[in-house]
PDB file of C-alpha atoms in Angstrom:
ATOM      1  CA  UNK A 243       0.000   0.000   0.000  1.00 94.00           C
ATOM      2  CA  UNK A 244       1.765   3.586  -1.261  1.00 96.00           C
ATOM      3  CA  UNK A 245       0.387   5.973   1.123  1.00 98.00           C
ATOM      4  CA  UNK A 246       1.107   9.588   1.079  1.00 98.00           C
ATOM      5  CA  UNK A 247       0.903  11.412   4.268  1.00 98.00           C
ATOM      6  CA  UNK A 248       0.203  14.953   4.254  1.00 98.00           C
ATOM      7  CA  UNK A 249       0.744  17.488   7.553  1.00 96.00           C
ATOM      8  CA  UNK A 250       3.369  14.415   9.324  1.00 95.00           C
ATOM      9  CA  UNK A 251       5.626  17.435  10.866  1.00 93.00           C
ATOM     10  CA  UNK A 252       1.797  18.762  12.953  1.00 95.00           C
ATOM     11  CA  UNK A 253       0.783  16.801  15.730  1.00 97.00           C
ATOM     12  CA  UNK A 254      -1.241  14.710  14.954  1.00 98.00           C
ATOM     13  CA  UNK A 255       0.106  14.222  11.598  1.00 97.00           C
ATOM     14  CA  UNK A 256       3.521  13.407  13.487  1.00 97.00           C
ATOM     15  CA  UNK A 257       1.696  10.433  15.787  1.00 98.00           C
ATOM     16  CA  UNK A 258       0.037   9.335  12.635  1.00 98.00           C
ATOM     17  CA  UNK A 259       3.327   8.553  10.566  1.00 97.00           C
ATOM     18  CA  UNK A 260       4.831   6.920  13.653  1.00 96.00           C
ATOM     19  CA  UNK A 261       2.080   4.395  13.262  1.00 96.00           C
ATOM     20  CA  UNK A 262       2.117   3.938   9.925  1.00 97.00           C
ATOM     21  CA  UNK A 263       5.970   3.622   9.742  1.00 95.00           C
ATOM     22  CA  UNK A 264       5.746   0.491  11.999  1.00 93.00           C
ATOM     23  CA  UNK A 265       3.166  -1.293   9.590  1.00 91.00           C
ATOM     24  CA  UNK A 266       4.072  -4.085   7.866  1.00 91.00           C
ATOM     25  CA  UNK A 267       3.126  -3.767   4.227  1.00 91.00           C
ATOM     26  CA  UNK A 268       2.965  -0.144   4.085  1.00 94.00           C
ATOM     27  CA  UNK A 269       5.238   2.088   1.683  1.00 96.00           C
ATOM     28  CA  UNK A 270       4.938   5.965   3.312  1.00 97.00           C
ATOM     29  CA  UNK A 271       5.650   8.766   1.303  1.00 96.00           C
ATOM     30  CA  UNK A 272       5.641  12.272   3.117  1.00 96.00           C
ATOM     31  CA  UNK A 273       4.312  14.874   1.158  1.00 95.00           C
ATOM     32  CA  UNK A 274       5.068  18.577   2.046  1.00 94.00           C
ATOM     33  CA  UNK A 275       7.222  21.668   1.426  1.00 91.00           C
ATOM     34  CA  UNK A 276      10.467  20.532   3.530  1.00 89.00           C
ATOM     35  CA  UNK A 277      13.017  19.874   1.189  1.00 89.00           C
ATOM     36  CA  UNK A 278      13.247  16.454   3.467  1.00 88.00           C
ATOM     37  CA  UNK A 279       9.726  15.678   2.201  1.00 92.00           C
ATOM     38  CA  UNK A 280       9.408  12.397  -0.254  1.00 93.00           C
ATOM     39  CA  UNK A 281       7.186  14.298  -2.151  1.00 93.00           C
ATOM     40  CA  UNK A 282       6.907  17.975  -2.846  1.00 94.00           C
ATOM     41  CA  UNK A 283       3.636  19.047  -2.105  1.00 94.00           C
ATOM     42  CA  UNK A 284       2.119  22.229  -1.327  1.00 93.00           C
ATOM     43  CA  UNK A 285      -1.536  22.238  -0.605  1.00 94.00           C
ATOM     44  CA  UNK A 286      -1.438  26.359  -1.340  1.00 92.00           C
ATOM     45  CA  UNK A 287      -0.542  25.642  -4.947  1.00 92.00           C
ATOM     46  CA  UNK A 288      -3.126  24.666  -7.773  1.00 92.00           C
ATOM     47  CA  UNK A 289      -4.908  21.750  -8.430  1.00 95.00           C
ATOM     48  CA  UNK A 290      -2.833  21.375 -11.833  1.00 95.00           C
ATOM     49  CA  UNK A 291       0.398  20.896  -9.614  1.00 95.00           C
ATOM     50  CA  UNK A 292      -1.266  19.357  -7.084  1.00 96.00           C
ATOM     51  CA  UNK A 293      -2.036  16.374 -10.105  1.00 97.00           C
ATOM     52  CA  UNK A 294       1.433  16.348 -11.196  1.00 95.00           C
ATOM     53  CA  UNK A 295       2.782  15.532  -7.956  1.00 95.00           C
ATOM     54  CA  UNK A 296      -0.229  12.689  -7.234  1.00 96.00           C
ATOM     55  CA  UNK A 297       0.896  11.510 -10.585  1.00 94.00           C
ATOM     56  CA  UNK A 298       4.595  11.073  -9.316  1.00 92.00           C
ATOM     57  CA  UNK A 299       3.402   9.575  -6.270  1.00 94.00           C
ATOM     58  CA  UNK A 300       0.841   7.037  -7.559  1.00 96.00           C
ATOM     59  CA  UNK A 301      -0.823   6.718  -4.171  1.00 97.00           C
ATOM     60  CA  UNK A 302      -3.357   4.040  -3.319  1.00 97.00           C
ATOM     61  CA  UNK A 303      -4.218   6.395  -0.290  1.00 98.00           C
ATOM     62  CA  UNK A 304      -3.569  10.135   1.114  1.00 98.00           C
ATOM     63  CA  UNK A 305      -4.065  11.305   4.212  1.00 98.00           C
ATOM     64  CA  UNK A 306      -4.208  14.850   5.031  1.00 98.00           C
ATOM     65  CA  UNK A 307      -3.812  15.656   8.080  1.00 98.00           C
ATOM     66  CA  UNK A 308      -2.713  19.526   7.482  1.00 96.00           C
ATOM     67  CA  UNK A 309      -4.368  22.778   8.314  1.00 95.00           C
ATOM     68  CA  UNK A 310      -4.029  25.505  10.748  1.00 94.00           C
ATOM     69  CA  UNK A 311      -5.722  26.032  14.197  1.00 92.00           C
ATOM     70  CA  UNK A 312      -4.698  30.166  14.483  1.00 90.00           C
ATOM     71  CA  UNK A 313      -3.929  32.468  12.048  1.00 92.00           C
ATOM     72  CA  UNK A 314      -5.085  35.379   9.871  1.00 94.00           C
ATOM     73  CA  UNK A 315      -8.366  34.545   7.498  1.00 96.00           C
ATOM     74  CA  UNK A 316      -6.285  34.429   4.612  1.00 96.00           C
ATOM     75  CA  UNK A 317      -4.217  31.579   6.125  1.00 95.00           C
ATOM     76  CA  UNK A 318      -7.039  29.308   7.847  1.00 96.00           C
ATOM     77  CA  UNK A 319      -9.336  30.065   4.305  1.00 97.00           C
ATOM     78  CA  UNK A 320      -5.798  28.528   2.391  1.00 96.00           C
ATOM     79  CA  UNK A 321      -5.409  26.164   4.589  1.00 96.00           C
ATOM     80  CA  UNK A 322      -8.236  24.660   6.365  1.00 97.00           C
ATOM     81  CA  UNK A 323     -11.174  25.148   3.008  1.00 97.00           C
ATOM     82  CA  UNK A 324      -9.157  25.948  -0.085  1.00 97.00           C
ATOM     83  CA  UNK A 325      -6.340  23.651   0.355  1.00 97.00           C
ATOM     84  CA  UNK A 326      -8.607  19.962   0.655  1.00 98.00           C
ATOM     85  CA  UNK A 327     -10.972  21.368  -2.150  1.00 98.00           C
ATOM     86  CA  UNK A 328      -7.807  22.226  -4.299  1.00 97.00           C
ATOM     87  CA  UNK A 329      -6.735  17.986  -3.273  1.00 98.00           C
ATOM     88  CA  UNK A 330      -9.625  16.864  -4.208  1.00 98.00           C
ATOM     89  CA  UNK A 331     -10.029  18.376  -7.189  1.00 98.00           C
ATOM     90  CA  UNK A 332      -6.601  17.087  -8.240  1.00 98.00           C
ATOM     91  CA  UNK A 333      -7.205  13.367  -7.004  1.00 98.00           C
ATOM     92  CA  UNK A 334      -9.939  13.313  -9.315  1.00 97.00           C
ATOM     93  CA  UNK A 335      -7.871  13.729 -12.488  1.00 96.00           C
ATOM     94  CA  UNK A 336      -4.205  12.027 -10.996  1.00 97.00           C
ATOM     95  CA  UNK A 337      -5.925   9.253  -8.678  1.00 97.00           C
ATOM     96  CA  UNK A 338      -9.006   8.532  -8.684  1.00 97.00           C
ATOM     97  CA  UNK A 339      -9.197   5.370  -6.867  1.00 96.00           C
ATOM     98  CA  UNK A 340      -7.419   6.812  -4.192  1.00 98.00           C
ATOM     99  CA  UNK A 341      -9.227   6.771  -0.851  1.00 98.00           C
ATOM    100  CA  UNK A 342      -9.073   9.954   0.772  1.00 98.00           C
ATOM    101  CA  UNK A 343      -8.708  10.133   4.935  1.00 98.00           C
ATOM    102  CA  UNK A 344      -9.515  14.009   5.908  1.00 98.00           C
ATOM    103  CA  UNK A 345      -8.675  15.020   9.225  1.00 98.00           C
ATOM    104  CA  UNK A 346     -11.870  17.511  10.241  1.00 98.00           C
ATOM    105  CA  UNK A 347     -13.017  19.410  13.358  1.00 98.00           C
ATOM    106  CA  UNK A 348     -15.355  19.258  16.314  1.00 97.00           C
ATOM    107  CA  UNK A 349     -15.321  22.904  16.134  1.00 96.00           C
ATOM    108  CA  UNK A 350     -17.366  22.527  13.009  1.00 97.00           C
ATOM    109  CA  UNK A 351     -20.067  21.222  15.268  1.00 97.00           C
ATOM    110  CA  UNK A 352     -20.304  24.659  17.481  1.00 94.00           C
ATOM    111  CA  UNK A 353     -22.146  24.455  20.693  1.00 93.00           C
ATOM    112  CA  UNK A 354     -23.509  21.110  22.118  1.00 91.00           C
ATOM    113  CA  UNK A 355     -26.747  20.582  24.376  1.00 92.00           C
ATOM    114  CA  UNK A 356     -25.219  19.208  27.870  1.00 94.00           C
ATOM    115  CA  UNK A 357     -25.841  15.519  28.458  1.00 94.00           C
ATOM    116  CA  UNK A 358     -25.948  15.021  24.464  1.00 95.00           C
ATOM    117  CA  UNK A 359     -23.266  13.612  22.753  1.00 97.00           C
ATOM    118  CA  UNK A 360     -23.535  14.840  19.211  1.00 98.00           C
ATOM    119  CA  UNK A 361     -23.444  12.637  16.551  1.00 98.00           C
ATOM    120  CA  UNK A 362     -22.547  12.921  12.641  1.00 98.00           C
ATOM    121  CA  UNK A 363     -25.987  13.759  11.338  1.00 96.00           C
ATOM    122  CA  UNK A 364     -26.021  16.539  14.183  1.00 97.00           C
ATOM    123  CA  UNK A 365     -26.616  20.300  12.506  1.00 95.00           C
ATOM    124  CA  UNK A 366     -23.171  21.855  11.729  1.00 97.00           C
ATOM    125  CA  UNK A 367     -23.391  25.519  13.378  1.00 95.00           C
ATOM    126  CA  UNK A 368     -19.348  26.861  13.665  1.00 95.00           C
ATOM    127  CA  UNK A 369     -18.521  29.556  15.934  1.00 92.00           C
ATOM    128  CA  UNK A 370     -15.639  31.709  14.669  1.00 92.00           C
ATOM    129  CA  UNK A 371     -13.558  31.156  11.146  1.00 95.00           C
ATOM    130  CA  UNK A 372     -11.742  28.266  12.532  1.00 95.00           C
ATOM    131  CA  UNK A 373     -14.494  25.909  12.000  1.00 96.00           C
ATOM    132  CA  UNK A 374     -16.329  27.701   9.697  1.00 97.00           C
ATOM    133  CA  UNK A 375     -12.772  27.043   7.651  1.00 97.00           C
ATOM    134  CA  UNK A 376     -13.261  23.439   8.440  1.00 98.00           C
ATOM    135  CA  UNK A 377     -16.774  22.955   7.628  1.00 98.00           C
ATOM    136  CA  UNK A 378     -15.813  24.150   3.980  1.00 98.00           C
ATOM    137  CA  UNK A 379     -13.221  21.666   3.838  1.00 98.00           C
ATOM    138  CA  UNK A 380     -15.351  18.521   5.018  1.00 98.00           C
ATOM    139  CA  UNK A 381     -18.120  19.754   2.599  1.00 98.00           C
ATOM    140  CA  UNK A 382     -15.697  19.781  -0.346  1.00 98.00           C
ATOM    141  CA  UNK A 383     -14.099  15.622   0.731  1.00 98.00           C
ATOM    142  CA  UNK A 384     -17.570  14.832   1.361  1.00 98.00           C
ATOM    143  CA  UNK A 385     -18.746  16.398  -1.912  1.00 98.00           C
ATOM    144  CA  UNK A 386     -16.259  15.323  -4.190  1.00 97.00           C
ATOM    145  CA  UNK A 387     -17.175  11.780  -4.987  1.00 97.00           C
ATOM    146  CA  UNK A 388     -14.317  10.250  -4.234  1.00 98.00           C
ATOM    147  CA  UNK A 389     -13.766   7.745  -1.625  1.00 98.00           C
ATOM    148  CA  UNK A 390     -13.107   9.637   1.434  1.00 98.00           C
ATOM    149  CA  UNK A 391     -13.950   9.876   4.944  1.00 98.00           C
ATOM    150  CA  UNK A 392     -13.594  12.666   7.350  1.00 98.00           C
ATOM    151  CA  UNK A 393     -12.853  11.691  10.333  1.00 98.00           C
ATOM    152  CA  UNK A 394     -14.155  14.656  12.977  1.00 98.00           C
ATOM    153  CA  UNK A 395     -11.350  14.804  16.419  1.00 98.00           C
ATOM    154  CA  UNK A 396     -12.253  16.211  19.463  1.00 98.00           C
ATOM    155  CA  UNK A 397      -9.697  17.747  21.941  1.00 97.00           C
ATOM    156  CA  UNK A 398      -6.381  15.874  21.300  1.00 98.00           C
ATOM    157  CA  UNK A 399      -4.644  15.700  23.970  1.00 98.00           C
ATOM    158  CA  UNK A 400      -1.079  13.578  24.714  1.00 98.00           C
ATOM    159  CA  UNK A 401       2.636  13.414  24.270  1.00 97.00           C
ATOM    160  CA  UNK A 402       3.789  16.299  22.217  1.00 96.00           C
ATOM    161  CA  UNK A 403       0.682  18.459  22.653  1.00 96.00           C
ATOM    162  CA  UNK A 404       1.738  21.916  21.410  1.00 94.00           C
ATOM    163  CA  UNK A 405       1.646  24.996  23.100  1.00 91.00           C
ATOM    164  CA  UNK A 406      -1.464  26.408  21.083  1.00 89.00           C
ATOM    165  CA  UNK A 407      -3.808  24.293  23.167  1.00 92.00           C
ATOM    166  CA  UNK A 408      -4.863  24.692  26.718  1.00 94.00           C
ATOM    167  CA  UNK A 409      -2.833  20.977  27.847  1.00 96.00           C
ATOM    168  CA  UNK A 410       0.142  21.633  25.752  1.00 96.00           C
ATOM    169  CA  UNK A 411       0.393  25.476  27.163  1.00 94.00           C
ATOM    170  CA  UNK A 412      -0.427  24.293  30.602  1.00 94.00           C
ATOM    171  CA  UNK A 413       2.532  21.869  31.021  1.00 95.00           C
ATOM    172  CA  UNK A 414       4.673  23.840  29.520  1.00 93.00           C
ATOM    173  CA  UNK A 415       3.941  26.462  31.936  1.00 93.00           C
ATOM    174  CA  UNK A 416       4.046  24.066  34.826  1.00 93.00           C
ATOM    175  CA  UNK A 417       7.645  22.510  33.702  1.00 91.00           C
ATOM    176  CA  UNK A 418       8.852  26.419  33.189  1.00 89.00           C
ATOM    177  CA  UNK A 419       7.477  27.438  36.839  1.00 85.00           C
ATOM    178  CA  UNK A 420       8.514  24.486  38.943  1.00 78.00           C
ATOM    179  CA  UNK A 421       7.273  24.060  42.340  1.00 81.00           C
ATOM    180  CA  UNK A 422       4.798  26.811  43.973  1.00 82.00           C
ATOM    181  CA  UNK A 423       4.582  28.531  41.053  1.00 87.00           C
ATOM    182  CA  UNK A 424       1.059  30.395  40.090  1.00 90.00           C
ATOM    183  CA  UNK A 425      -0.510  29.674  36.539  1.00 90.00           C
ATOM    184  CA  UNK A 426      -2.604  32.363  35.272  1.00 90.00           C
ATOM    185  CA  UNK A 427      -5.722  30.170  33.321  1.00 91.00           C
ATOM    186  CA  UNK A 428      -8.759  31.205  31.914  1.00 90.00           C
ATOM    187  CA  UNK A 429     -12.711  30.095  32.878  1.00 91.00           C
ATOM    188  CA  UNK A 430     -12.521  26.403  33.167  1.00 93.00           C
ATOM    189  CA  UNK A 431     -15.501  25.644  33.675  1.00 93.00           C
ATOM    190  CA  UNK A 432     -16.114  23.960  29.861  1.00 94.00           C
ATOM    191  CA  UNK A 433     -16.768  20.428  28.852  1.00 96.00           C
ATOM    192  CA  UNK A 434     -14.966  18.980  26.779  1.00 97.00           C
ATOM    193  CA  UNK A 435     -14.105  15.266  24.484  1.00 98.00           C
ATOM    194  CA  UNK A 436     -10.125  14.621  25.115  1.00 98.00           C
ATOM    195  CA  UNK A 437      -9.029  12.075  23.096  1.00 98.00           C
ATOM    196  CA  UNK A 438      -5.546  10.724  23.158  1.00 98.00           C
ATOM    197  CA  UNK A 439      -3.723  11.810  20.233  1.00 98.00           C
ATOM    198  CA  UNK A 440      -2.179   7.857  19.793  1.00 98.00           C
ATOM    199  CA  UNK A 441      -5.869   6.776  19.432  1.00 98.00           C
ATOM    200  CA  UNK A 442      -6.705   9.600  16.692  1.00 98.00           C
ATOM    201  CA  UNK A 443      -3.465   8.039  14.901  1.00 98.00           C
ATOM    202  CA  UNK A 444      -4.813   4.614  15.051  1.00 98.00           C
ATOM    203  CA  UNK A 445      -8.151   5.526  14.177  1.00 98.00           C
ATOM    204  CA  UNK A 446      -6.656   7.299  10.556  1.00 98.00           C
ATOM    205  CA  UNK A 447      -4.707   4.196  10.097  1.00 98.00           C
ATOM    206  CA  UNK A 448      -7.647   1.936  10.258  1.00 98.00           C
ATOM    207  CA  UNK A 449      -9.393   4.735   7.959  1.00 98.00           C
ATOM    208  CA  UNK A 450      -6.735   4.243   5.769  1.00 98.00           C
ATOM    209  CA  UNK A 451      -6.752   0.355   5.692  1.00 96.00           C
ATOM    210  CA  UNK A 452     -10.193  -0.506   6.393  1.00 96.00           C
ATOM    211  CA  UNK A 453     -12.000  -2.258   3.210  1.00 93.00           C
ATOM    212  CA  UNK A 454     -15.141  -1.264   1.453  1.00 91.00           C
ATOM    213  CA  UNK A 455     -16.612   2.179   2.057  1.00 94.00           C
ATOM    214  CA  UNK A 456     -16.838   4.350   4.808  1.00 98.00           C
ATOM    215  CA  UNK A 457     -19.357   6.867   6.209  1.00 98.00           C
ATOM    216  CA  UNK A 458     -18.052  10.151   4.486  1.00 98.00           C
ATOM    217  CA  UNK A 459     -17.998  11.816   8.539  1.00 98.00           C
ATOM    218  CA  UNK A 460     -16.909   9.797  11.663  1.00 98.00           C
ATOM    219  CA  UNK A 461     -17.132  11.467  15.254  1.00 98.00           C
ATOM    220  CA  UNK A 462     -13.015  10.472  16.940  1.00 98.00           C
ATOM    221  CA  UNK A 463     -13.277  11.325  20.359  1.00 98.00           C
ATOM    222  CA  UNK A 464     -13.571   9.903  23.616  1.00 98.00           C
ATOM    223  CA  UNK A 465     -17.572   9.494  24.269  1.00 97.00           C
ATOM    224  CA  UNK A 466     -17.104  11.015  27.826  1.00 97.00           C
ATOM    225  CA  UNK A 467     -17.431  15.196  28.346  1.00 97.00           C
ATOM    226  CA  UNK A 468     -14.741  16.436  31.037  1.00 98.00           C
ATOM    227  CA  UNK A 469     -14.492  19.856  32.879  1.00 97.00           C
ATOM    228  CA  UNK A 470     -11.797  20.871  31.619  1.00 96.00           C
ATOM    229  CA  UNK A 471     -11.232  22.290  35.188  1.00 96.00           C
ATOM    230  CA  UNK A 472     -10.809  18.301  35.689  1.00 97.00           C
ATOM    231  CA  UNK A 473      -8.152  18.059  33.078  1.00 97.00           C
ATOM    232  CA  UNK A 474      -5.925  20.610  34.702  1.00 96.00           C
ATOM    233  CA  UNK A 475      -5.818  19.521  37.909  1.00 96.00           C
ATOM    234  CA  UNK A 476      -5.460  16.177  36.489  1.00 97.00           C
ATOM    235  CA  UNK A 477      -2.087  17.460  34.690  1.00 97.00           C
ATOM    236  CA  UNK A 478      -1.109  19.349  38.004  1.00 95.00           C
ATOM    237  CA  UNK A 479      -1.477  15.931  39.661  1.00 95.00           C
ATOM    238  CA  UNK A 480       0.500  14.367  37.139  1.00 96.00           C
ATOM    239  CA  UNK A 481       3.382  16.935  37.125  1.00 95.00           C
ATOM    240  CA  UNK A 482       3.823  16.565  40.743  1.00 93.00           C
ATOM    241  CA  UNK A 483       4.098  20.006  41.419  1.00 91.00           C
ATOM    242  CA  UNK A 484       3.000  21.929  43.713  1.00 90.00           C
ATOM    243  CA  UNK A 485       1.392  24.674  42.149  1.00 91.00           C
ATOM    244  CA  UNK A 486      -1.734  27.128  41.886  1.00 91.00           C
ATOM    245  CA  UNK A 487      -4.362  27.185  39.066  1.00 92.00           C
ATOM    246  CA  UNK A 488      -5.516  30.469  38.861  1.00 92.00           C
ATOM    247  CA  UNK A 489      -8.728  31.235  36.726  1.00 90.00           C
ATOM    248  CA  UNK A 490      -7.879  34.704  36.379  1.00 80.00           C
ATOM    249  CA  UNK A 491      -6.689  34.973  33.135  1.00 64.00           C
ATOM    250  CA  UNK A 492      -8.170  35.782  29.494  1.00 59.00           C
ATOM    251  CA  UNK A 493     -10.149  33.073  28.602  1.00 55.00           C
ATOM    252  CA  UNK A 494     -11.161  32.160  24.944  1.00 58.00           C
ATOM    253  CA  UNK A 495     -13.893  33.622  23.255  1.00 55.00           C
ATOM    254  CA  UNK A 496     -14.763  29.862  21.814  1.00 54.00           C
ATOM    255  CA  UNK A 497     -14.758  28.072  25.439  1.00 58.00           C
ATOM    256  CA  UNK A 498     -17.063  31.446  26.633  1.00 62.00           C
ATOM    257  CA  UNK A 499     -19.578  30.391  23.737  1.00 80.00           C
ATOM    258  CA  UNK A 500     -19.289  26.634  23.688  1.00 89.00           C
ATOM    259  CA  UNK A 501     -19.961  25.146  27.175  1.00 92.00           C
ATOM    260  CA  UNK A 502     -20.401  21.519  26.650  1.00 95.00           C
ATOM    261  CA  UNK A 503     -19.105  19.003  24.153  1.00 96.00           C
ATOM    262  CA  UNK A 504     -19.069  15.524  23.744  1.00 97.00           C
ATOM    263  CA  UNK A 505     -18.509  13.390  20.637  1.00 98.00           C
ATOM    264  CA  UNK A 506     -20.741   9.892  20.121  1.00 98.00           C
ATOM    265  CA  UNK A 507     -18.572   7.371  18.744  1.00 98.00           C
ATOM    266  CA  UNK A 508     -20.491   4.362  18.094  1.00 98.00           C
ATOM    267  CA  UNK A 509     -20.178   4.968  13.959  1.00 98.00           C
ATOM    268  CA  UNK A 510     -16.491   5.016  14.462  1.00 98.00           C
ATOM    269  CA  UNK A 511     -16.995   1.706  16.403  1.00 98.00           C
ATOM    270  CA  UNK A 512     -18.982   0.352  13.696  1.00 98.00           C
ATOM    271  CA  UNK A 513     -17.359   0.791  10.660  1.00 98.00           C
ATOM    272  CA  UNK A 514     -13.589   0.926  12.104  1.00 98.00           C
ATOM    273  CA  UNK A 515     -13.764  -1.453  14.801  1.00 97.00           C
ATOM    274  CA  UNK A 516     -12.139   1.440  16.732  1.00 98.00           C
ATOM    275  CA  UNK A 517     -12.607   2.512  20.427  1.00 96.00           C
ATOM    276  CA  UNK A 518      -9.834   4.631  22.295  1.00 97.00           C
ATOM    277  CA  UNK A 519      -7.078   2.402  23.989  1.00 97.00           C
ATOM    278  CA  UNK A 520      -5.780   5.490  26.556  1.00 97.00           C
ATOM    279  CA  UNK A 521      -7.763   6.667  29.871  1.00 97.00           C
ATOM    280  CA  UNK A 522      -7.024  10.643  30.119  1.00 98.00           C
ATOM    281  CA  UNK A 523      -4.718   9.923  32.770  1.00 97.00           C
ATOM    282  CA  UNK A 524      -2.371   7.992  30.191  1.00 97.00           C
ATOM    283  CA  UNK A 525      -2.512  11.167  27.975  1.00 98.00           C
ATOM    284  CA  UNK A 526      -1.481  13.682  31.015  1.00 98.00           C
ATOM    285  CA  UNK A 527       1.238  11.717  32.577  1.00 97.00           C
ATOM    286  CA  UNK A 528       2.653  11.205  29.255  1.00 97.00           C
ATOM    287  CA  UNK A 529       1.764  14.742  28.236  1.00 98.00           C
ATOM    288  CA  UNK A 530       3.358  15.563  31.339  1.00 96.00           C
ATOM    289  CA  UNK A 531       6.723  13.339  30.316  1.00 95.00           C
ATOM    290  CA  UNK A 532       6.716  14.613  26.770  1.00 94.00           C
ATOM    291  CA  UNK A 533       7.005  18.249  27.667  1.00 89.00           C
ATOM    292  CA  UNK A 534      10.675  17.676  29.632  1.00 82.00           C
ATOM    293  CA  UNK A 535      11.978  16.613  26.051  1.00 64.00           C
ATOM    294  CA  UNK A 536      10.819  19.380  24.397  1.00 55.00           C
ATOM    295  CA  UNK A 537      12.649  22.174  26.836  1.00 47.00           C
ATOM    296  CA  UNK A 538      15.442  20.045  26.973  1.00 46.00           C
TER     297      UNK A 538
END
């Protein structure tokens, strides 16, 4: 199987081609704009180049797991809507047979009803550009005809979390203060879906391998809505330290407007045989471990 992973230098792109490196029978090609990538491949360019370089690659399936949480509109529009349309557009002439495994949003949901986990054929009602961006981009995998599947993550949270999201910024600001230090947070009082980024990996991979067709949207979370008030005290715990969560700080406009969510996974079950392997206290303590490599 020729496989060509898009996005492997992001997070969960990274945890993705770790798995996929250790499986037998699979021949990964990394697609990107390193010079160190296999492929050159550069979602901002046209679908004309985009085709070229599918040609080159010959793929039996890509996985995109690229786009941008921040930025200005220009970027997340590139990125997160134009950028999947643009590779679809070009599997369709260089590979058609391809499958297609899209990496999508629970932010495309927007807010949940407490005690509800939402489920695929839930209204899509984005708050902010960030998953209005995404929205676009499910809408054009699902529309394209091809055989694709987006496969929806809630809150990833693990080794290597980065600093742009609330786990990843909270150990690295627990490893930086050490012991009684104070930790300026925002509200905390949010629900959330953390699933382990490992599982997200292994869910892709089966998305990649599984046989037959798949629903165009699966929910990949963890079925179970946290405080995220829970989930830092649960990484304080972890870190050992002895330090203050204070929830004094500038909270997010998104967490303000979207109190509650929790994914249903039983499609995901069904058609992938997949179910997360890793409790949230795996993901913090090794959260927690991953963070004193990366100020090392």
């Amino acid at each position: 199987m020729r496989v060509l992973l898009l996005g492997s230098t992001g997070y969960l792109g990274g945890h993705t081609a770790e798995r996929l490196r250790a499986l037998a029978g699979v021949r990964l090609f990394v697609g990107g704009r390193s010079p160190s990538a296999d492929v050159p491949f550069d979602l901002a360019a046209g679908p004309g180049e985009l085709a070229d370089a599918l040609h080159a690659a010959a793929p039996s399936v890509v996985i995109n797991c690229a786009g941008l949480v921040a930025g200005s509109p220009v970027r997340l529009v590139d990125a997160n809507a134009r950028g999947p349309a643009a590779l679809c557009e070009a599997l369709r002439e260089a590979a058609p047979d391809a499958r297609l495994v899209h990496l999508g949003s629970a932010a495309e949901y927007g807010p949940g009803a407490p005690g509800q986990p939402v489920t695929e054929d839930a209204a899509t009602s984005p708050l902010g550009l960030y998953g209005a961006t995404k929205l676009a981009g499910t809408l054009a995998v699902t529309g394209s005809g091809l055989d694709a599947v987006v496969l929806r993550v809630f809150n990833p949270v693990g080794p290597g979390a980065p600093a742009a999201g609330l786990p990843g910024r909270l150990a690295a600001e627990l490893r930086a203060g050490g012991d009684g230090c104070a930790v300026k947070v925002g509200d905390l009082s949010a629900y959330r879906d953390f699933v382990d980024a490992r599982d997200v990996a292994r869910a892709v991979v089966l998305a990649a391998t599984a046989t037959g067709a798949l629903p165009p949207v699966l929910n990949i979370g963890s079925g179970t809505a946290t405080a995220v008030r829970d989930m830092a005290h649960g990484l304080l715990r972890a870190s050992g330290r002895r330090c203050r969560l204070e929830e004094s700080g500038a909270g997010s406009e998104r967490s303000a407007a979207v109190s509650w969510q929790c994914a249903d996974v039983s499609a995901a079950r069904s058609a992938l045989g997949w179910r997360p392997d890793h409790s949230l206290d795996d993901s913090l303590r090794d959260l927690w471990q991953s963070s004193a490599v990366a100020v090392r």
